[in-house]
One Martini backbone bead per residue (centre of mass of N, CA, C, O) as a GRO file, in nm:
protein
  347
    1UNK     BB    1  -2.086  -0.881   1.352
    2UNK     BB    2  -1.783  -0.978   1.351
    3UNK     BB    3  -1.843  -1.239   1.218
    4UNK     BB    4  -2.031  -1.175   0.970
    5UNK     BB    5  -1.777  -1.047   0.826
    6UNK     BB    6  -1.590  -1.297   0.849
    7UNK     BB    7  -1.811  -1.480   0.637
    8UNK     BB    8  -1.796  -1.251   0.399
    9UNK     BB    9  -1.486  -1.303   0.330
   10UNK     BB   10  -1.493  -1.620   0.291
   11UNK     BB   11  -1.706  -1.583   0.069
   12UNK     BB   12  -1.637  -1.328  -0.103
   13UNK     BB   13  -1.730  -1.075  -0.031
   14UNK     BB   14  -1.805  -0.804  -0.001
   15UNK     BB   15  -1.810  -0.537   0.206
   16UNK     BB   16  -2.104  -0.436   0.118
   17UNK     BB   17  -2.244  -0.696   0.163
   18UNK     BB   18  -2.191  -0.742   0.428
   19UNK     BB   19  -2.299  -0.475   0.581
   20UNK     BB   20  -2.592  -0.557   0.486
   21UNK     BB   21  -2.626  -0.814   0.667
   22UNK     BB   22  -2.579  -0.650   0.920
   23UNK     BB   23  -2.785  -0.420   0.905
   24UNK     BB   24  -3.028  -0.687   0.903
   25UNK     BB   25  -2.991  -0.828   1.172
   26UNK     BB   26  -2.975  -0.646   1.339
   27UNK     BB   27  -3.286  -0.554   1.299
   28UNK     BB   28  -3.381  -0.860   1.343
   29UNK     BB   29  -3.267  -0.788   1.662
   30UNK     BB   30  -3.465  -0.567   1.730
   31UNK     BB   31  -3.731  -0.675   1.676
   32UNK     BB   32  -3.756  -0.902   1.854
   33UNK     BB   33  -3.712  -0.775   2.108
   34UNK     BB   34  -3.972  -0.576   2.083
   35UNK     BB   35  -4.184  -0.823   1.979
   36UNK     BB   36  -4.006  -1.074   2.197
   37UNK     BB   37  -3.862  -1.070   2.451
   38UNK     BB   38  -3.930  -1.422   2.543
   39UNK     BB   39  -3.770  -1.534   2.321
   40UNK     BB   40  -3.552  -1.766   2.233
   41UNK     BB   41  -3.396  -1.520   2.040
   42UNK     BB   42  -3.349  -1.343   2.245
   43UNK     BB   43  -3.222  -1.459   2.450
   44UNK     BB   44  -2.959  -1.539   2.275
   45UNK     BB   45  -2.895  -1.247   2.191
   46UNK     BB   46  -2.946  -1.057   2.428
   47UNK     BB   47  -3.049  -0.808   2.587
   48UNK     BB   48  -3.196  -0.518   2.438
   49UNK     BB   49  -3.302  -0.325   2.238
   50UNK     BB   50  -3.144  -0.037   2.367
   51UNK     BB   51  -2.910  -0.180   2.325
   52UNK     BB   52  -2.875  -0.228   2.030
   53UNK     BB   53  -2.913   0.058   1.940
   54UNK     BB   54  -2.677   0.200   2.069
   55UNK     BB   55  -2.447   0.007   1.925
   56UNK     BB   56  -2.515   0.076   1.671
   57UNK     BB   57  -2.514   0.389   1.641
   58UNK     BB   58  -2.206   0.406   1.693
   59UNK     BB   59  -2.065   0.204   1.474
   60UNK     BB   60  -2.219   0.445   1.269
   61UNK     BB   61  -2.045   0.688   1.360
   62UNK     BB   62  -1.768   0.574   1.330
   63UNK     BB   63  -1.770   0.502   1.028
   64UNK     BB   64  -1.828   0.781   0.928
   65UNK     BB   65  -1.644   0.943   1.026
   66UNK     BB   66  -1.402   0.802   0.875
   67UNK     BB   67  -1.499   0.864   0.589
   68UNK     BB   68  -1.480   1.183   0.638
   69UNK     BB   69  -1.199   1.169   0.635
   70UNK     BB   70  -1.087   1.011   0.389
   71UNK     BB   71  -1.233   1.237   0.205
   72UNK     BB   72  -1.103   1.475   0.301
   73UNK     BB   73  -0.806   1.380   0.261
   74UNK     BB   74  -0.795   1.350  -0.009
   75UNK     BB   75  -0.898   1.627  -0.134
   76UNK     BB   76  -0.665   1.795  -0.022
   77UNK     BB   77  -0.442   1.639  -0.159
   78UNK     BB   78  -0.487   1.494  -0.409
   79UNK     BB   79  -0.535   1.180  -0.450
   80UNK     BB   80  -0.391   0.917  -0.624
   81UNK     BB   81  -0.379   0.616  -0.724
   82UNK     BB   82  -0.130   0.357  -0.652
   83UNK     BB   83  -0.144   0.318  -1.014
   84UNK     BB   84  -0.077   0.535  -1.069
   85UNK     BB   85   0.119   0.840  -1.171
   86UNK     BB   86   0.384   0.957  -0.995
   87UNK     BB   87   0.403   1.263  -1.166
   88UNK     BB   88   0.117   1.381  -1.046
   89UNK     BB   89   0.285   1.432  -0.751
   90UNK     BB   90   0.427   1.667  -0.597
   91UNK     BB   91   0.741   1.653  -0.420
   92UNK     BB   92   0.580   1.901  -0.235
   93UNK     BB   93   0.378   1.759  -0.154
   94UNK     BB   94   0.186   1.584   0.053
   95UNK     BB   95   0.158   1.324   0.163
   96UNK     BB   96  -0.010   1.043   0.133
   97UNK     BB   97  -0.181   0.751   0.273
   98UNK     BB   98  -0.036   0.540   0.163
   99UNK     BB   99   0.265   0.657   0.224
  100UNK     BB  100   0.200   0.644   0.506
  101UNK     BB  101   0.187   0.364   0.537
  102UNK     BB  102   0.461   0.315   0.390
  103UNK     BB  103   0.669   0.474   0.604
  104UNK     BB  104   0.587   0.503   0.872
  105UNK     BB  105   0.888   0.388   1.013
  106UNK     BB  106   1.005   0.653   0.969
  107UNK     BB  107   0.824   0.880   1.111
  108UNK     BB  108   0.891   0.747   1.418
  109UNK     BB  109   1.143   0.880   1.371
  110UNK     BB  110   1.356   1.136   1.541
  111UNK     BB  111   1.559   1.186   1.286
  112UNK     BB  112   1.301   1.182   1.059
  113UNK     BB  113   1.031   1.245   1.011
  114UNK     BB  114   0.817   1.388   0.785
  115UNK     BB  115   1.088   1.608   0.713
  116UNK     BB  116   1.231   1.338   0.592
  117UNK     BB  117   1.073   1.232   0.416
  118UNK     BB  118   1.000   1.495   0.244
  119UNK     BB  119   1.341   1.517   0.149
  120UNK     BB  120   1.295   1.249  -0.009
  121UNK     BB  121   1.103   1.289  -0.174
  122UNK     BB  122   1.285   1.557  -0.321
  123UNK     BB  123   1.493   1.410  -0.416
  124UNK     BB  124   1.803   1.343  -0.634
  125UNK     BB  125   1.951   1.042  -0.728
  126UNK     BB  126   2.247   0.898  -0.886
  127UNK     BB  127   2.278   0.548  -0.985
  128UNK     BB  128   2.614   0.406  -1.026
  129UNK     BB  129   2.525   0.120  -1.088
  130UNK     BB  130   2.335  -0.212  -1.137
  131UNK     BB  131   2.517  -0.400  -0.933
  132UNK     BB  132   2.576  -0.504  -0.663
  133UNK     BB  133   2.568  -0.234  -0.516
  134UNK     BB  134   2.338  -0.095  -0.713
  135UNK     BB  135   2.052  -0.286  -0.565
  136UNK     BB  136   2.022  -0.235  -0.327
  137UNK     BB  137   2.023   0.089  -0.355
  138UNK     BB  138   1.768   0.081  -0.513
  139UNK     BB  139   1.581  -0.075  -0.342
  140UNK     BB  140   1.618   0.121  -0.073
  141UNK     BB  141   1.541   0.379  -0.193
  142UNK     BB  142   1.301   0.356  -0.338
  143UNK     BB  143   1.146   0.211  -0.034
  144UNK     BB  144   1.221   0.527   0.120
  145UNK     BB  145   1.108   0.743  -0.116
  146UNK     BB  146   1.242   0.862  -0.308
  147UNK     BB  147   1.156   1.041  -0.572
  148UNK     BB  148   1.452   1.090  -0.763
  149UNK     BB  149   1.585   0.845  -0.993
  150UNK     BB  150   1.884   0.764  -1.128
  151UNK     BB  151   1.999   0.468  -1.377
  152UNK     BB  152   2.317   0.356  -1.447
  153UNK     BB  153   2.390   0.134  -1.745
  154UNK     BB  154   2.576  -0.041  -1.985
  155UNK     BB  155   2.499  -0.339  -1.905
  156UNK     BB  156   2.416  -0.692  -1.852
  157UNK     BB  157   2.250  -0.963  -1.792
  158UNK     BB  158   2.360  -1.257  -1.601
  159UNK     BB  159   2.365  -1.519  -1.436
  160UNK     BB  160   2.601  -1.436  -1.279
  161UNK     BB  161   2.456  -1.182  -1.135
  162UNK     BB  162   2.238  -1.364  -0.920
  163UNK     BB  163   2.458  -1.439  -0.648
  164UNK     BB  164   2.427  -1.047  -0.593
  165UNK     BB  165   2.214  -0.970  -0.791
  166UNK     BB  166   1.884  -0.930  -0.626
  167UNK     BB  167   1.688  -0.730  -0.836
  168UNK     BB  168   1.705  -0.934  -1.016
  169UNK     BB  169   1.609  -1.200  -1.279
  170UNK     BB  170   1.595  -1.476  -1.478
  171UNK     BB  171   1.425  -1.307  -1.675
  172UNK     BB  172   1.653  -1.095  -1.729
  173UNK     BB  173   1.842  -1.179  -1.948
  174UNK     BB  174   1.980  -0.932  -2.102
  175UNK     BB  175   1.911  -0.715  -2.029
  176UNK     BB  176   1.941  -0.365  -1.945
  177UNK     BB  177   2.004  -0.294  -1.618
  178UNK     BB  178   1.868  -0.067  -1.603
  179UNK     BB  179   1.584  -0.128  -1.667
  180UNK     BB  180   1.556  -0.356  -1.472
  181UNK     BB  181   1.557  -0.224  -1.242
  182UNK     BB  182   1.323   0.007  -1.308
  183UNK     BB  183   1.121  -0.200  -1.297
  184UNK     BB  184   1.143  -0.309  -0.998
  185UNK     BB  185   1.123  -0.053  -0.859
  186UNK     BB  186   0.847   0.027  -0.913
  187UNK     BB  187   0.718  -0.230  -0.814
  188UNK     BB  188   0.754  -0.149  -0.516
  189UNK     BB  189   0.736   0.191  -0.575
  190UNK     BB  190   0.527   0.400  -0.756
  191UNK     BB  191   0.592   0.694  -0.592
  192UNK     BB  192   0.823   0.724  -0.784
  193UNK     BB  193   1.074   0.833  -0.974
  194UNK     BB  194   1.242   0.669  -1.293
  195UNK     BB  195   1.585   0.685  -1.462
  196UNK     BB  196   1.696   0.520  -1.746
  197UNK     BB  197   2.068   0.475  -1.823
  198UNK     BB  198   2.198   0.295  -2.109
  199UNK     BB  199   2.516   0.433  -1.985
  200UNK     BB  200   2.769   0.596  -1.895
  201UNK     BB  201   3.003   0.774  -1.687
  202UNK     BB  202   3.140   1.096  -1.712
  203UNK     BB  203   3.343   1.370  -1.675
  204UNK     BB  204   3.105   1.518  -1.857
  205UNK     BB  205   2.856   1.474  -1.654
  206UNK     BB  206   2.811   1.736  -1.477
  207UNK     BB  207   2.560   1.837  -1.540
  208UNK     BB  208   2.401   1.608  -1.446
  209UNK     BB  209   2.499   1.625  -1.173
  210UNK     BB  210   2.383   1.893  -1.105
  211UNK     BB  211   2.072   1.766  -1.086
  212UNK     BB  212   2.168   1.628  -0.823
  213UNK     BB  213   2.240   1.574  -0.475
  214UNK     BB  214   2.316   1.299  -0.536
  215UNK     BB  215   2.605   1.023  -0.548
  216UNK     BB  216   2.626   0.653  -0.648
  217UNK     BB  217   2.921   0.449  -0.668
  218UNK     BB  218   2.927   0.085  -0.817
  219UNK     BB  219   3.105   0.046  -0.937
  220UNK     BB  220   3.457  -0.155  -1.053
  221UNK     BB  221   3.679   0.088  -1.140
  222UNK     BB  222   3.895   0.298  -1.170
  223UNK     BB  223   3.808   0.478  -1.378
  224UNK     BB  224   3.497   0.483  -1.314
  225UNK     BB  225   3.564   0.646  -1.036
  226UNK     BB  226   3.760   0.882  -1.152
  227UNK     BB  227   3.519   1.044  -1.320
  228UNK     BB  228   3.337   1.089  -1.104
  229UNK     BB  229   3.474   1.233  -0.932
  230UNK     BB  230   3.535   1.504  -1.119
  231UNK     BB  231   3.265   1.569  -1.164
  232UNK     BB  232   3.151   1.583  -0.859
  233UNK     BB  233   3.368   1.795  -0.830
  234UNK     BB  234   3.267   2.020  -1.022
  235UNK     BB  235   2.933   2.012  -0.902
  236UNK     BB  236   2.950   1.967  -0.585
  237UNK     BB  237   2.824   1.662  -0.561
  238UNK     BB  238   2.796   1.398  -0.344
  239UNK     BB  239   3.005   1.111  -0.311
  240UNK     BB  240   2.929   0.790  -0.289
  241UNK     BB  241   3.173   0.492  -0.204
  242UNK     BB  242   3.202   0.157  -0.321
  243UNK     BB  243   3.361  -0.160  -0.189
  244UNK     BB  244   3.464  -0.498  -0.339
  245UNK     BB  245   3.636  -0.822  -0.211
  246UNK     BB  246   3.533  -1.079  -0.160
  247UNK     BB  247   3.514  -1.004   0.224
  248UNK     BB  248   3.558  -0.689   0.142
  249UNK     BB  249   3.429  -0.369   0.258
  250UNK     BB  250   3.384   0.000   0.133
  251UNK     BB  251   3.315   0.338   0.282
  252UNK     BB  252   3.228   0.655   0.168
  253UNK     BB  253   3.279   1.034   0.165
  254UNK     BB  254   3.301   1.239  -0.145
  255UNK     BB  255   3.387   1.617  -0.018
  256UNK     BB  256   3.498   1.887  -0.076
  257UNK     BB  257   3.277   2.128  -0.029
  258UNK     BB  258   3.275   1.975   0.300
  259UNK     BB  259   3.610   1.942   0.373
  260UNK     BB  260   3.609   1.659   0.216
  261UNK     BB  261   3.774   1.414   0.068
  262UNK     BB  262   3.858   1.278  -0.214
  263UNK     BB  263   3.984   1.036  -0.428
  264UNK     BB  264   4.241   1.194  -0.513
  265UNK     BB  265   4.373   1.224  -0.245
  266UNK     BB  266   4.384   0.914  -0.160
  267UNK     BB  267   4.361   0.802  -0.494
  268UNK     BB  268   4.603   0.924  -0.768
  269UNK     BB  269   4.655   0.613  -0.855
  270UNK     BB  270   4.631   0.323  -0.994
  271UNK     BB  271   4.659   0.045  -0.944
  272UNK     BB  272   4.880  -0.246  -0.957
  273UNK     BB  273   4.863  -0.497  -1.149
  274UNK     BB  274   4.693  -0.735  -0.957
  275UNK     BB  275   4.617  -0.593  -0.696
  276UNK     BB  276   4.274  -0.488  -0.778
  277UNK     BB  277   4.095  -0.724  -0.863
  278UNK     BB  278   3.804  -0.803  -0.986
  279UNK     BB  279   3.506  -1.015  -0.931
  280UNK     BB  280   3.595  -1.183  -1.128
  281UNK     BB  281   3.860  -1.278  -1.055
  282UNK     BB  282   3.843  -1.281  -0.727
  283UNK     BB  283   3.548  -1.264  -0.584
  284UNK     BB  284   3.226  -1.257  -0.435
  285UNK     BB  285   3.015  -1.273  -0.135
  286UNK     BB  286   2.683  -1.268  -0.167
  287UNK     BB  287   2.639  -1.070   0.091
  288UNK     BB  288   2.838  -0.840   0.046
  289UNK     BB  289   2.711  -0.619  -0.137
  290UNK     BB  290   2.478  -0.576   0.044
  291UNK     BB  291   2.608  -0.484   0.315
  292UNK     BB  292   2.738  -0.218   0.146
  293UNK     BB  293   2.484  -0.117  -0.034
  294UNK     BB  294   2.301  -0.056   0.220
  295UNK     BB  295   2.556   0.140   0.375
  296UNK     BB  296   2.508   0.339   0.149
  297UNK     BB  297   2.218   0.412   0.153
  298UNK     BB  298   2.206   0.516   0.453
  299UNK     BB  299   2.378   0.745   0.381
  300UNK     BB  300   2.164   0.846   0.175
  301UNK     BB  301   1.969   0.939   0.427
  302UNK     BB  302   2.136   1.102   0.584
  303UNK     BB  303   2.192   1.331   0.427
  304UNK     BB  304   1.919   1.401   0.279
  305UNK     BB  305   1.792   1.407   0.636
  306UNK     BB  306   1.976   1.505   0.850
  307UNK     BB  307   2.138   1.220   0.993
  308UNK     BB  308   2.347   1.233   1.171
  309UNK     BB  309   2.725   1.107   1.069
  310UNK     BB  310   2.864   1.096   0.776
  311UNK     BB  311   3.148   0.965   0.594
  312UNK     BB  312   3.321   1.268   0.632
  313UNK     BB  313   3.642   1.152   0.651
  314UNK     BB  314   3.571   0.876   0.627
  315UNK     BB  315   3.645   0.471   0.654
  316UNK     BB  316   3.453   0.183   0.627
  317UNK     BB  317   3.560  -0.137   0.724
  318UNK     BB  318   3.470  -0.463   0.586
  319UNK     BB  319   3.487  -0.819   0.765
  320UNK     BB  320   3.327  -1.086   0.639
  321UNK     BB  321   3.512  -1.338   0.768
  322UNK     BB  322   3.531  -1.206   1.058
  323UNK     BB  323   3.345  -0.963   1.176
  324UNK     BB  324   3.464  -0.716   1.117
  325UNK     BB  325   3.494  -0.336   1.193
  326UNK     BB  326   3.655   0.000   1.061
  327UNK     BB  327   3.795   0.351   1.081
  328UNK     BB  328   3.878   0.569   0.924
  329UNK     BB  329   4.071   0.863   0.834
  330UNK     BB  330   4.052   1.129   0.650
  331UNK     BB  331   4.260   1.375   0.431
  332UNK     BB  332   4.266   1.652   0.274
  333UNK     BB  333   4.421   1.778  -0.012
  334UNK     BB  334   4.589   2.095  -0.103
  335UNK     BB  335   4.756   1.910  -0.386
  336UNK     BB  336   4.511   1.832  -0.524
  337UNK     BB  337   4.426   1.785  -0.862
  338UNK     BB  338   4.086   1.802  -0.810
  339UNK     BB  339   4.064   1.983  -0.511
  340UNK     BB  340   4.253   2.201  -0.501
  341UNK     BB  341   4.404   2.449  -0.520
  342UNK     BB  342   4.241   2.586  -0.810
  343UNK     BB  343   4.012   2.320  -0.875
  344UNK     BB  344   3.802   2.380  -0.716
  345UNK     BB  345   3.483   2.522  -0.654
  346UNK     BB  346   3.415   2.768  -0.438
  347UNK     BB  347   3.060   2.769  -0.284
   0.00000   0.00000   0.00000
């Protein structure tokens, strides 16, 4: 029988026609054991009618089984097909059969577990930059089921940008980054819910940013990293921020709602001119935004599934060029101005 299904496939069968082949050849191997027990036909099928019966039987149980399962589960869940609209499956509701297929490997962790995925999936993560940093995190975010994405970016594809924005392609060129990515999420997985915002975020942008869960910035400026601060510090809620510059890179999670130092706790004035170089002046190899921004993609991952310690008052630093790295300890300044005492809203 499992012959005749793989020669159904060879031949480009549908399964529906494999399926009747198979039980065709079936009664026609009962029919002879049955009518003609001693032909050379029978000898060659091997067994009894009996034996063949029950063995149909079995299969047919199995077959059954499996589709009344099938039947039921899609019913109860209210299952949409894998290229429906996203918004149609409530981020509340259970994983689809899809969904647990895709996730699988995610599942069967003990950190992470059905209420992690489902955690992930009600989640709403805002990624600031979608540039060296934030291609990893876009994509590894989509994968991994964040239900509900915002990807904000000002600029435009460009050739230089794909020796380490491994997001986008070649036919991207000019598009505006925010759609780029978001077409490519998409593409990855369906079942997430993605915003294309193709704008800055800015320190006035409180209220945007308190509509989501955490915050990940990819920026590449002080200016631009530092008004995200204060947003995210405005409205309470946890900004991962990396950064990277020719073979090195830094990760680390500014909360101060969490006893968490900010960014201006850390760094209260921007580097003095041309000590901290852009990667367009000072170059950067291509597998390292990959490596910084996997690590921040994973930090969003443990803090919306409560799994493991995030670098919530940490700075892991690493040396692409040597193989090494560093985890440093950060402490909340009293008297910092954005976060410190009088400036912050504690609750």
């Amino acid at each position: 029988m499992a012959a005749v299904l793989v020669a159904g496939a060879a031949f480009g069968w549908p399964r529906g026609r494999s399926s009747v082949v198979v039980a065709l050849l079936w009664g026609a191997v009962v029919a002879v054991l049955a009518l003609a027990p001693g032909s050379a036909f029978a000898r060659m099928a091997g067994g009894d009618a009996r034996f063949w019966l029950l063995g149909g039987g079995v299969v047919l149980l199995v077959v059954g089984y499996r589709a009344v399962l099938r039947h039921l589960h899609r019913k109860a869940n209210r299952v949409s097909e894998p290229n429906s609209e996203p918004s149609s499956v409530s981020p509340s509701g259970p994983l689809s059969d899809a969904e647990l297929d895709r996730y699988a490997r995610h599942i069967v962790l003990r950190e992470l577990g059905g209420p992690g995925q489902a955690a992930l999936r009600r989640a709403r993560v805002l990624i600031v930059g979608a540039g060296g940093l934030g291609a990893p995190v876009c994509l590894y975010l989509a994968a991994a089921g964040v239900g509900r994405i915002t990807v904000a970016d000002d600029d435009r594809v460009s050739i230089s940008n794909l020796q380490r924005q491994v997001i986008f392609r070649a036919s991207d060129d000019g598009r505006p980054k925010a759609g780029a990515a978001h077409d490519a999420m998409l593409a990855l997985n369906p079942h997430v819910t993605v915003t294309a915002l193709e704008r800055r975020i800015s320190q006035a942008d409180a209220g945007l940013i308190s509509d989501h869960d955490l915050v990940i910035d990819g920026t590449d400026s002080f200016a631009a990293r530092q008004a995200i601060n204060g947003a995210c510090v405005a409205a309470g809620v946890p900004l991962i921020a990396g950064a990277i510059a020719q073979w090195e890179g830094q990760v680390t999670v500014w909360d101060p709602k969490r006893d968490a130092p900010c960014m201006a706790c850390i760094f209260p004035q921007a580097p003095a001119p041309g000590l901290a170089p852009a990667c367009a002046e000072a170059g950067v190899v291509g597998p390292l935004p990959g490596v910084i921004g996997s690590m921040m993609a994973l930090e969003a991952i443990k803090i919306i599934a409560g799994a493991g310690q995030p670098l919530r008052g940490r700075m892991m630093i690493f040396d692409g060029l040597w193989g090494e790295n560093r985890v440093v300890k950060l402490a909340r300044r009293a008297d910092c101005p954005v976060c410190g005492s009088g400036h912050f809203p504690q609750g």
